XYZ file of C-alpha atoms in Angstrom:
677
model
C 10.602 86.354 94.854
C 12.996 87.914 97.376
C 12.825 91.675 97.704
C 15.995 93.582 96.826
C 16.952 95.804 99.782
C 16.882 99.546 99.287
C 20.229 101.327 98.907
C 21.731 102.708 102.109
C 23.825 105.300 100.269
C 22.975 106.786 96.868
C 25.371 109.060 94.988
C 23.936 110.666 91.854
C 25.815 112.840 89.326
C 28.374 113.974 91.915
C 30.593 116.759 90.586
C 33.455 118.503 92.385
C 35.407 121.426 90.981
C 38.128 123.678 92.299
C 37.733 126.870 90.330
C 37.756 125.856 86.662
C 39.262 122.420 87.360
C 36.763 119.543 87.540
C 38.162 116.825 89.816
C 34.988 114.671 89.863
C 32.709 114.654 86.827
C 29.331 113.040 87.347
C 29.984 109.969 89.488
C 26.923 107.889 90.399
C 26.613 104.709 92.459
C 24.680 103.120 95.307
C 25.467 100.581 98.015
C 23.117 98.357 99.982
C 23.349 97.042 103.520
C 26.173 94.521 103.905
C 27.512 95.197 100.401
C 31.128 96.109 99.582
C 31.765 98.453 96.665
C 35.380 98.718 95.514
C 36.440 101.960 93.813
C 39.702 101.622 91.891
C 41.820 103.728 89.556
C 45.159 105.471 89.239
C 46.274 108.397 91.374
C 44.416 111.556 90.364
C 41.285 109.712 89.201
C 39.160 111.541 91.790
C 38.477 108.619 94.145
C 39.439 110.337 97.420
C 37.945 113.703 96.404
C 34.581 112.028 95.800
C 34.752 110.338 99.224
C 35.602 113.629 100.948
C 32.658 115.295 99.168
C 30.287 112.626 100.479
C 31.544 113.205 104.022
C 31.382 117.002 103.647
C 35.103 117.321 104.328
C 36.188 119.394 101.322
C 37.493 122.963 101.795
C 35.195 125.946 101.130
C 36.984 126.550 97.811
C 35.429 123.368 96.393
C 32.157 123.509 94.492
C 30.063 120.355 94.947
C 26.900 119.567 92.991
C 24.744 116.489 92.461
C 23.115 114.399 95.141
C 24.269 112.286 98.095
C 21.444 110.539 99.965
C 21.702 108.446 103.120
C 18.512 106.398 103.567
C 16.908 108.796 101.114
C 17.886 111.934 103.043
C 19.919 114.514 101.110
C 23.339 115.358 102.594
C 24.685 117.847 100.057
C 23.833 121.319 101.246
C 22.777 120.117 104.695
C 23.695 122.352 107.677
C 27.003 121.622 109.400
C 25.147 120.582 112.566
C 23.270 117.911 110.615
C 26.463 116.676 108.931
C 28.195 116.444 112.315
C 25.384 114.209 113.534
C 25.630 111.998 110.453
C 29.431 111.655 110.506
C 30.390 108.740 112.698
C 26.825 107.551 113.198
C 25.330 107.305 109.710
C 28.578 107.356 107.713
C 32.079 106.880 109.092
C 35.462 106.970 107.413
C 38.759 105.100 107.734
C 41.581 107.257 106.417
C 44.784 106.197 104.678
C 47.168 107.612 107.311
C 45.996 106.564 110.793
C 48.613 108.686 112.562
C 47.195 111.844 110.966
C 43.643 110.733 111.804
C 44.419 110.414 115.543
C 45.162 113.295 117.910
C 48.701 112.715 119.240
C 48.159 114.336 122.677
C 45.134 112.234 123.731
C 45.087 108.624 124.821
C 43.649 106.141 122.343
C 40.861 105.025 124.688
C 39.795 108.630 125.312
C 39.549 109.321 121.573
C 37.329 106.287 120.967
C 35.223 107.144 124.038
C 34.769 110.678 122.722
C 33.466 109.295 119.401
C 30.903 107.298 121.411
C 29.799 110.188 123.634
C 29.301 112.579 120.694
C 26.457 110.414 119.375
C 25.177 108.584 122.463
C 23.888 109.686 125.844
C 26.231 107.624 127.992
C 28.416 108.399 130.982
C 32.168 108.839 130.732
C 32.664 105.467 132.421
C 30.289 103.684 130.033
C 32.068 105.220 127.050
C 35.435 104.069 128.415
C 34.111 100.510 128.770
C 32.761 100.654 125.209
C 36.184 101.856 123.969
C 37.893 98.831 125.524
C 35.262 96.511 123.992
C 35.880 98.037 120.561
C 39.661 97.671 120.896
C 39.114 94.020 121.779
C 36.789 93.575 118.788
C 39.413 94.852 116.325
C 42.085 92.574 117.791
C 44.200 94.875 119.983
C 45.997 92.685 122.598
C 45.442 93.707 126.225
C 42.791 96.268 125.246
C 42.277 97.595 128.767
C 45.954 98.441 129.107
C 46.468 99.666 125.536
C 43.529 102.069 125.839
C 45.757 104.141 128.118
C 48.507 104.463 125.482
C 49.049 107.328 123.035
C 48.913 106.872 119.213
C 52.709 107.069 118.800
C 53.049 104.005 121.046
C 51.213 101.864 118.493
C 52.557 100.382 115.275
C 51.046 101.378 111.920
C 48.811 98.318 111.778
C 47.621 98.783 115.361
C 46.866 102.468 114.708
C 44.737 101.483 111.730
C 42.837 99.074 113.985
C 42.191 101.957 116.383
C 40.807 104.087 113.528
C 38.525 101.197 112.501
C 37.353 100.895 116.117
C 36.432 104.592 116.057
C 34.692 104.160 112.702
C 32.398 101.378 113.984
C 31.877 102.858 117.476
C 28.308 103.961 116.695
C 27.226 101.137 114.373
C 27.298 103.226 111.169
C 25.285 102.304 108.102
C 28.169 103.060 105.704
C 31.929 102.823 106.224
C 34.111 104.583 103.643
C 37.664 103.215 103.621
C 40.157 105.428 101.778
C 43.244 103.326 100.961
C 43.197 101.742 104.466
C 46.001 99.246 103.722
C 48.256 101.176 101.321
C 51.113 101.943 103.723
C 51.027 98.560 105.509
C 52.991 95.335 105.112
C 51.099 92.474 103.468
C 50.773 90.543 106.738
C 49.322 93.595 108.507
C 47.151 94.322 105.449
C 45.636 90.844 105.741
C 44.904 91.480 109.430
C 43.240 94.844 108.668
C 41.045 93.346 105.934
C 40.025 90.608 108.364
C 39.186 93.269 110.980
C 37.060 95.148 108.426
C 35.142 91.954 107.640
C 34.588 91.420 111.375
C 33.406 95.020 111.750
C 31.001 94.583 108.848
C 29.549 91.427 110.391
C 29.058 93.215 113.713
C 27.479 96.372 112.279
C 25.908 95.145 109.016
C 27.330 98.257 107.370
C 27.854 98.828 103.682
C 31.530 99.432 102.833
C 32.977 101.652 100.123
C 36.582 100.492 99.660
C 38.799 102.993 97.814
C 42.077 101.426 96.737
C 44.571 101.050 93.895
C 45.184 97.371 94.749
C 43.085 95.205 92.458
C 44.100 92.120 94.437
C 42.450 93.533 97.577
C 39.287 94.331 95.632
C 39.133 90.843 94.091
C 38.819 89.144 97.460
C 36.921 91.815 99.383
C 34.406 93.576 97.135
C 31.016 92.514 95.759
C 30.904 95.199 93.070
C 33.601 97.378 91.485
C 33.582 100.922 90.100
C 36.602 101.841 87.956
C 37.388 105.577 87.798
C 39.436 107.488 85.254
C 39.788 111.257 84.820
C 37.152 112.039 87.432
C 34.383 109.745 86.247
C 33.286 106.101 86.251
C 34.406 104.186 83.148
C 33.256 100.679 84.133
C 30.915 99.388 86.830
C 29.851 95.839 87.565
C 29.965 92.795 89.801
C 33.474 91.789 90.788
C 33.386 88.757 88.462
C 32.209 90.902 85.530
C 35.045 93.379 86.012
C 37.771 90.723 86.322
C 36.546 88.046 83.899
C 34.317 89.951 81.456
C 36.140 93.280 81.177
C 34.690 95.639 78.599
C 36.751 98.816 79.069
C 40.334 98.968 77.731
C 41.445 100.941 80.787
C 40.233 98.217 83.166
C 41.914 95.573 81.013
C 45.096 97.635 81.083
C 45.076 97.825 84.871
C 44.585 94.059 85.182
C 47.276 93.228 82.619
C 49.834 95.472 84.298
C 49.778 93.590 87.621
C 52.533 91.034 88.308
C 50.865 87.849 89.570
C 52.380 86.011 92.517
C 50.687 82.786 91.397
C 52.441 82.740 88.018
C 55.906 81.245 87.939
C 56.595 81.866 84.258
C 57.707 85.373 83.342
C 54.795 86.510 81.241
C 55.485 90.039 80.018
C 53.428 92.720 81.702
C 51.416 95.068 79.524
C 51.788 98.611 80.860
C 49.368 101.386 80.015
C 51.414 103.802 77.968
C 51.578 107.451 78.979
C 50.150 109.151 82.070
C 46.643 110.097 83.235
C 45.530 113.490 81.889
C 45.493 116.590 84.060
C 41.955 117.492 85.196
C 42.698 121.013 83.950
C 43.495 119.857 80.393
C 41.389 116.852 79.400
C 41.726 115.705 75.774
C 38.697 115.949 73.458
C 36.398 112.958 73.298
C 37.298 109.972 75.464
C 39.880 110.996 78.121
C 41.574 107.591 77.781
C 41.981 107.888 73.980
C 45.659 109.103 74.016
C 46.670 105.980 75.982
C 44.220 103.458 74.550
C 45.569 100.624 72.324
C 42.115 100.329 70.702
C 41.551 104.022 69.916
C 40.024 105.013 66.588
C 39.201 108.422 65.108
C 35.652 108.340 66.514
C 37.058 108.216 70.054
C 38.162 111.865 69.782
C 34.704 113.191 68.875
C 32.543 112.704 71.974
C 33.128 111.401 75.466
C 31.343 108.029 75.705
C 28.663 107.510 78.336
C 28.263 104.336 80.373
C 26.665 101.762 78.082
C 24.716 98.802 79.488
C 26.631 95.564 78.872
C 24.581 93.214 81.019
C 22.693 93.094 84.293
C 24.437 95.653 86.527
C 27.437 95.913 84.166
C 28.208 99.171 82.294
C 31.272 100.485 80.432
C 32.189 103.835 78.865
C 33.692 102.687 75.561
C 32.318 102.744 72.010
C 34.253 99.530 71.244
C 33.292 97.614 74.396
C 32.134 94.565 72.409
C 35.678 94.068 71.061
C 37.453 94.157 74.436
C 38.441 90.641 75.483
C 40.391 91.193 78.690
C 43.881 91.634 77.242
C 43.801 94.663 74.930
C 45.540 94.666 71.552
C 49.011 96.133 71.490
C 50.385 94.059 74.368
C 54.029 93.391 73.717
C 55.639 89.975 73.591
C 58.935 89.232 75.303
C 61.766 91.180 73.735
C 64.520 89.311 71.938
C 66.976 87.960 74.470
C 64.572 88.505 77.378
C 64.388 85.402 79.497
C 60.983 83.938 80.329
C 62.385 81.110 82.453
C 65.111 81.155 85.027
C 68.469 79.671 84.109
C 70.872 77.882 86.442
C 73.181 79.901 88.674
C 76.364 81.261 87.073
C 79.648 80.788 88.909
C 81.104 84.280 89.295
C 79.868 86.161 92.402
C 79.480 89.947 92.267
C 78.412 90.284 95.914
C 79.073 88.100 98.956
C 77.663 88.904 102.393
C 78.814 86.598 105.193
C 77.357 86.706 108.733
C 76.754 90.451 108.593
C 75.884 92.126 111.904
C 74.781 95.739 112.392
C 73.807 97.092 115.808
C 72.901 100.583 116.986
C 73.114 101.899 120.549
C 69.776 102.780 122.164
C 70.324 106.081 123.980
C 68.293 108.124 126.454
C 68.725 111.594 127.871
C 68.547 115.049 126.291
C 71.879 116.468 127.522
C 73.740 113.582 129.148
C 72.982 110.596 126.969
C 73.351 107.112 128.352
C 73.121 103.759 126.623
C 70.110 101.765 127.772
C 70.095 99.026 125.168
C 71.050 97.842 121.700
C 69.040 97.695 118.487
C 69.940 94.461 116.683
C 69.083 95.639 113.148
C 70.956 92.878 111.279
C 71.960 89.761 113.174
C 74.081 87.425 111.061
C 72.846 87.643 107.453
C 74.559 85.657 104.689
C 73.833 85.546 100.958
C 75.533 85.996 97.590
C 74.619 87.279 94.129
C 76.158 85.829 90.980
C 76.898 87.605 87.723
C 73.702 88.307 85.754
C 71.511 87.256 88.675
C 68.791 89.073 90.654
C 68.353 88.441 94.362
C 65.129 89.702 95.927
C 65.408 90.715 99.596
C 61.931 90.748 101.140
C 60.256 91.008 104.525
C 58.131 93.274 106.691
C 59.122 96.821 107.618
C 61.732 96.705 110.368
C 63.169 93.324 109.351
C 66.572 94.791 108.386
C 66.345 94.888 104.562
C 67.317 98.543 104.180
C 70.041 98.321 106.834
C 71.588 95.411 104.920
C 71.397 97.418 101.711
C 73.074 100.446 103.318
C 75.863 98.295 104.740
C 76.603 97.036 101.224
C 76.493 100.532 99.714
C 78.718 102.105 102.387
C 81.723 100.000 101.294
C 83.381 100.078 104.711
C 84.332 97.399 107.203
C 81.179 96.037 108.857
C 80.873 95.734 112.638
C 80.875 91.941 112.351
C 81.034 89.765 109.264
C 82.331 90.246 105.768
C 81.146 92.005 102.598
C 82.855 91.340 99.264
C 81.748 93.558 96.357
C 82.989 92.645 92.885
C 85.872 90.681 94.392
C 86.888 93.492 96.778
C 86.646 92.985 100.551
C 85.167 96.253 101.862
C 87.251 95.998 105.051
C 90.438 96.440 102.991
C 89.353 99.236 100.668
C 91.104 102.606 100.774
C 89.574 105.816 99.362
C 90.847 105.152 95.818
C 89.653 101.550 95.884
C 86.262 102.609 97.197
C 85.927 105.128 94.346
C 86.765 102.453 91.800
C 84.197 100.014 93.218
C 81.481 102.695 93.251
C 81.787 102.937 89.484
C 80.550 99.354 89.187
C 78.048 99.531 92.079
C 75.070 101.854 91.630
C 71.709 102.387 93.364
C 68.125 103.287 92.408
C 66.087 104.713 95.280
C 62.413 104.330 96.201
C 61.312 107.955 95.745
C 62.553 109.284 92.390
C 61.557 112.881 93.133
C 63.497 112.951 96.411
C 66.579 111.329 94.847
C 66.795 113.760 91.901
C 68.029 117.320 92.520
C 65.131 119.620 91.491
C 67.601 122.435 90.688
C 69.408 120.410 88.027
C 68.244 119.572 84.527
C 68.057 115.949 83.483
C 71.170 116.503 81.384
C 73.158 117.673 84.415
C 71.800 114.849 86.583
C 72.994 112.217 84.099
C 76.242 114.023 83.279
C 77.299 114.439 86.927
C 78.566 110.855 87.509
C 80.253 110.903 84.103
C 82.140 114.114 84.915
C 83.019 112.831 88.391
C 84.747 109.845 86.816
C 86.627 111.881 84.213
C 84.383 111.935 81.139
C 84.676 115.444 79.646
C 82.109 115.156 76.858
C 79.031 113.525 78.430
C 76.531 114.697 75.771
C 76.461 111.578 73.552
C 76.276 109.283 76.578
C 73.380 111.304 78.097
C 71.394 110.961 74.861
C 72.200 107.244 74.755
C 71.037 106.770 78.361
C 67.729 108.548 77.807
C 67.046 106.412 74.762
C 68.021 103.291 76.713
C 65.313 103.899 79.341
C 62.641 104.895 76.826
C 62.772 108.700 77.133
C 63.270 111.326 74.463
C 66.842 112.725 74.313
C 65.263 116.105 73.527
C 63.850 116.178 77.073
C 67.320 116.451 78.636
C 66.850 120.206 79.175
C 63.808 119.661 81.414
C 63.753 119.438 85.212
C 62.616 116.380 87.244
C 59.348 118.045 88.289
C 58.354 118.257 84.609
C 58.056 114.455 84.406
C 55.573 111.889 85.735
C 56.509 109.499 88.547
C 57.305 106.642 86.178
C 59.419 108.892 83.956
C 61.329 110.198 86.992
C 62.107 106.639 88.013
C 63.398 105.971 84.497
C 65.708 108.989 84.915
C 66.941 107.497 88.203
C 67.639 104.211 86.428
C 69.466 106.053 83.620
C 71.669 107.788 86.183
C 72.484 104.447 87.811
C 73.488 103.040 84.406
C 75.639 106.032 83.396
C 78.942 104.393 84.363
C 78.043 100.939 82.994
C 77.889 99.222 86.405
C 77.898 95.497 86.992
C 75.763 95.486 90.158
C 72.715 97.707 90.746
C 70.997 97.947 94.132
C 67.266 98.657 93.776
C 65.561 99.965 96.935
C 61.778 99.592 96.479
C 62.064 101.043 92.946
C 58.374 100.649 92.014
C 56.513 100.832 95.348
C 55.620 104.532 94.941
C 54.159 104.063 91.436
C 50.667 103.259 90.178
C 50.337 99.680 88.910
C 50.049 100.869 85.290
C 53.300 102.867 85.555
C 54.944 100.167 87.668
C 54.543 97.598 84.899
C 56.571 99.684 82.441
C 59.424 100.139 84.935
C 59.452 96.417 85.763
C 59.600 95.522 82.070
C 62.413 98.053 81.620
C 64.457 96.565 84.474
C 64.071 93.074 83.017
C 65.042 94.226 79.541
C 68.093 96.178 80.762
C 69.305 93.232 82.794
C 69.262 90.959 79.747
C 70.769 93.518 77.355
C 73.514 94.821 79.652
C 74.284 91.713 81.732
C 73.440 93.452 85.011
C 73.107 91.916 88.458
C 70.431 93.257 90.828
C 69.998 93.337 94.586
C 66.257 94.029 94.642
C 64.886 95.153 98.021
C 61.075 95.163 98.157
C 58.024 94.343 100.228
C 55.900 93.407 97.185
C 56.459 89.683 96.729
C 54.530 89.600 93.448
C 56.996 92.052 91.883
C 59.907 90.052 93.332
C 58.631 86.824 91.800
C 58.439 88.482 88.419
C 61.918 90.005 88.404
C 64.098 87.871 90.719
C 66.017 84.636 90.176
C 66.472 83.977 93.893
C 64.780 85.367 96.983
C 65.871 85.819 100.601
C 63.090 86.293 103.172
C 64.185 88.319 106.212
C 62.607 88.439 109.642
C 63.849 90.562 112.532
C 67.436 90.852 111.277
C 67.828 87.223 110.169
C 67.205 85.266 106.991
C 64.269 82.908 107.441
C 64.332 81.281 103.994
C 66.447 81.625 100.865
C 66.513 79.905 97.512
C 65.431 79.857 93.874
C 62.378 82.059 93.567
C 60.075 79.412 92.064
C 61.106 76.874 94.715
C 60.439 79.262 97.603
C 57.121 80.501 96.181
C 55.731 77.136 95.057
C 56.863 75.122 98.084
C 57.704 77.450 101.009
C 59.033 75.662 104.087
C 59.293 78.389 106.728
C 56.028 79.338 108.513
C 56.840 83.025 108.034
C 57.269 82.661 104.261
C 54.011 80.714 104.131
C 52.207 83.491 106.000
C 53.699 86.197 103.751
C 52.654 84.405 100.565
C 49.163 83.635 101.841
C 48.635 87.302 102.720
C 49.346 88.628 99.220
C 46.087 89.222 97.337
C 45.702 87.809 93.840
C 43.654 89.766 91.244
C 41.399 86.766 90.682
C 38.064 86.678 92.585
C 37.579 82.907 92.334
C 41.061 82.168 93.641
C 40.738 84.758 96.393
C 37.493 83.198 97.607
C 39.072 79.732 97.865
C 42.596 80.529 99.132
C 43.716 79.617 102.622
C 44.895 82.556 104.731
C 47.500 82.357 107.476
C 46.966 85.412 109.676
C 49.885 86.332 111.908
C 49.005 87.636 115.336
C 50.519 90.874 116.608
C 53.304 92.988 115.152
C 57.000 92.468 114.546
C 58.818 92.426 117.924
C 61.236 95.237 118.665
C 64.758 94.616 117.337
C 65.970 96.100 120.636
C 64.603 93.065 122.501
C 64.175 90.139 120.100
C 62.697 86.900 121.481
C 65.064 84.195 122.649
C 65.677 81.206 120.416
C 63.658 81.417 117.211
C 62.774 85.059 116.619
C 59.537 84.149 114.871
C 58.130 81.915 117.598
C 55.987 84.663 119.223
C 53.901 84.917 116.023
C 54.442 81.448 114.584
C 51.271 79.417 113.902
C 53.345 76.212 113.806
C 54.820 76.905 117.269
C 51.321 76.792 118.815
C 50.799 73.217 117.535
C 54.077 71.784 118.896
C 54.579 69.688 122.008
C 56.376 70.973 125.094
C 59.765 69.493 124.181
C 59.619 70.884 120.649
C 58.558 74.303 121.944
C 61.455 74.308 124.372
C 63.864 73.890 121.470
C 62.270 76.887 119.679
C 62.535 78.971 122.868
C 66.137 78.129 123.660
C 67.880 77.409 120.351
C 68.095 79.906 117.485
C 67.791 78.044 114.173
C 70.463 78.497 111.519
C 69.775 78.346 107.778
C 69.870 74.670 106.775
C 70.111 73.557 103.145
C 67.091 71.306 102.602
C 67.105 71.104 98.822
C 68.925 72.294 95.730
C 69.651 75.953 96.509
C 66.953 76.095 99.211
C 67.828 77.004 102.796
C 65.433 77.375 105.745
C 66.007 78.630 109.299
C 63.384 76.548 111.103
C 63.776 73.526 113.386
C 60.539 71.970 112.082
C 60.368 73.221 108.502
C 57.975 71.420 106.233
C 56.948 71.966 102.650
C 53.529 73.448 102.064
C 51.818 74.790 98.957
C 50.226 78.196 99.524
C 49.520 79.605 96.073
């Protein structure tokens, strides 16, 4: 019988409080060598606070009790000198924001070398050599040269690689990763996860992966701990958590995720309400006010973790009745489409060969032009009445610039924009005002887009008054009801609402003037998955009920598949592929689209273990100096397999979008159909 290895890290009854507020309430877990533990939950669950407590990084105002043992040695209460020795050597951490984790005034190589010299008796030269080796290990091109660069000269993905290099510099026993891929594009996220797997193979470390992305956990973790209101509510092997869920909260998280591998529009099941404040937890089970299975007994005592099976526990008195999808999940509303219809004839937006360039200037006093940023380089698409077009791609591909060009309603530098039958180049001030009534926008950050000095009533009444409506009261009440909010809450301010509720207010404001076209700029990317599901369902319902058309700009392709009828994939200012969403997702033809789809994690462990990944090398080239010919060729996996003559065509000739099927266009000389999902 094989001997089970001893835990490397043991956390027992960890509690963290700030004054009278308990942020972490008795969390316990252990990880063994080479094991990956995923910790998931909504914002405010206490995940990051618990990690900071383990590392000894909390402020003096925090009170920490319990036990944290590394190889059996207690860390809580240890002297600062001892903790300094352990950090980086015994336990290391990869933070969410790599730019904040790196010192901006020191070269990257020097910072990694310093991490080596703190824990090892090596010379400065030996540490510098080790730094270059680590940069090479995590996939930084030209590591010797890049070691001399400063953090601001790296992209977000490259900076995260540098932080991982620092984390593994001294072969730690445990690596704690706090949302290491949250702010990254899916292609860069896939690279970072691959780097973490490489680092684990090299060091044999245990990994604690803190994330809100259940797709990442499905393919990366061995065991999962689900947190809610500062404590663990379900713990088990990854297959137990995903296929044999026994906690309604876990089931709610899984049911609220849009799946990229599902073409039919199955309604999402959002978790109603918001997580409780740590300062005002409800009696009994903290999840009871939001739970679709709650009974009177749930309000009496807070349930402890009950043993379900080998290594599987859940904090629910009704765990035996949970079957994955909790009761109370809604079915599709009347009139809500579950399949995509054919394209209607009437266009509400036409963009033809749009070009937007910015001058690249240098000089503090006397500025001179040293180049041109080619932000959008000949984009064409249209949106028909009642249709949703998803505009997707990595950061820097030109999505937002395209959106702003449409919203500005002025003559573009090159090309043509027609909004609701009006050519923007011919609009005067009065015409522009009239078009704006039918063209509205919902922004990514609802708190930043809502004036904190105005009540919700004034926010919703403002566009109505601007366009001549003198009695906005009835319409404000109607709008709040339309987006699922109480009309009585109109006297409140934006900061009195949760993130999902604020986004609903932003949507209500966009609908105030009964527009025909709504531009949605990453409307759910800043929300937890449970809140996101409710907003996505709302957008789908409003579109059907009001006959709206959407231009949906996003980087989350799973959300786009759920809500869009057609999708346009952008790369470096150009459209790489465009067509009906099911056609593009089920049979992508452009190598870039194939790489994007393969990089998106699916919340299904079995599928994640068997899927083929296409990892793109490097980062998006600068739009100030795009490659000649095909802009994707420098990262294209297909380009590397071509012969010399075929490569020459990619280098010298820029591909145009060619129609290769019914409503399916691809900008690739050698496009071929390939199933990814």
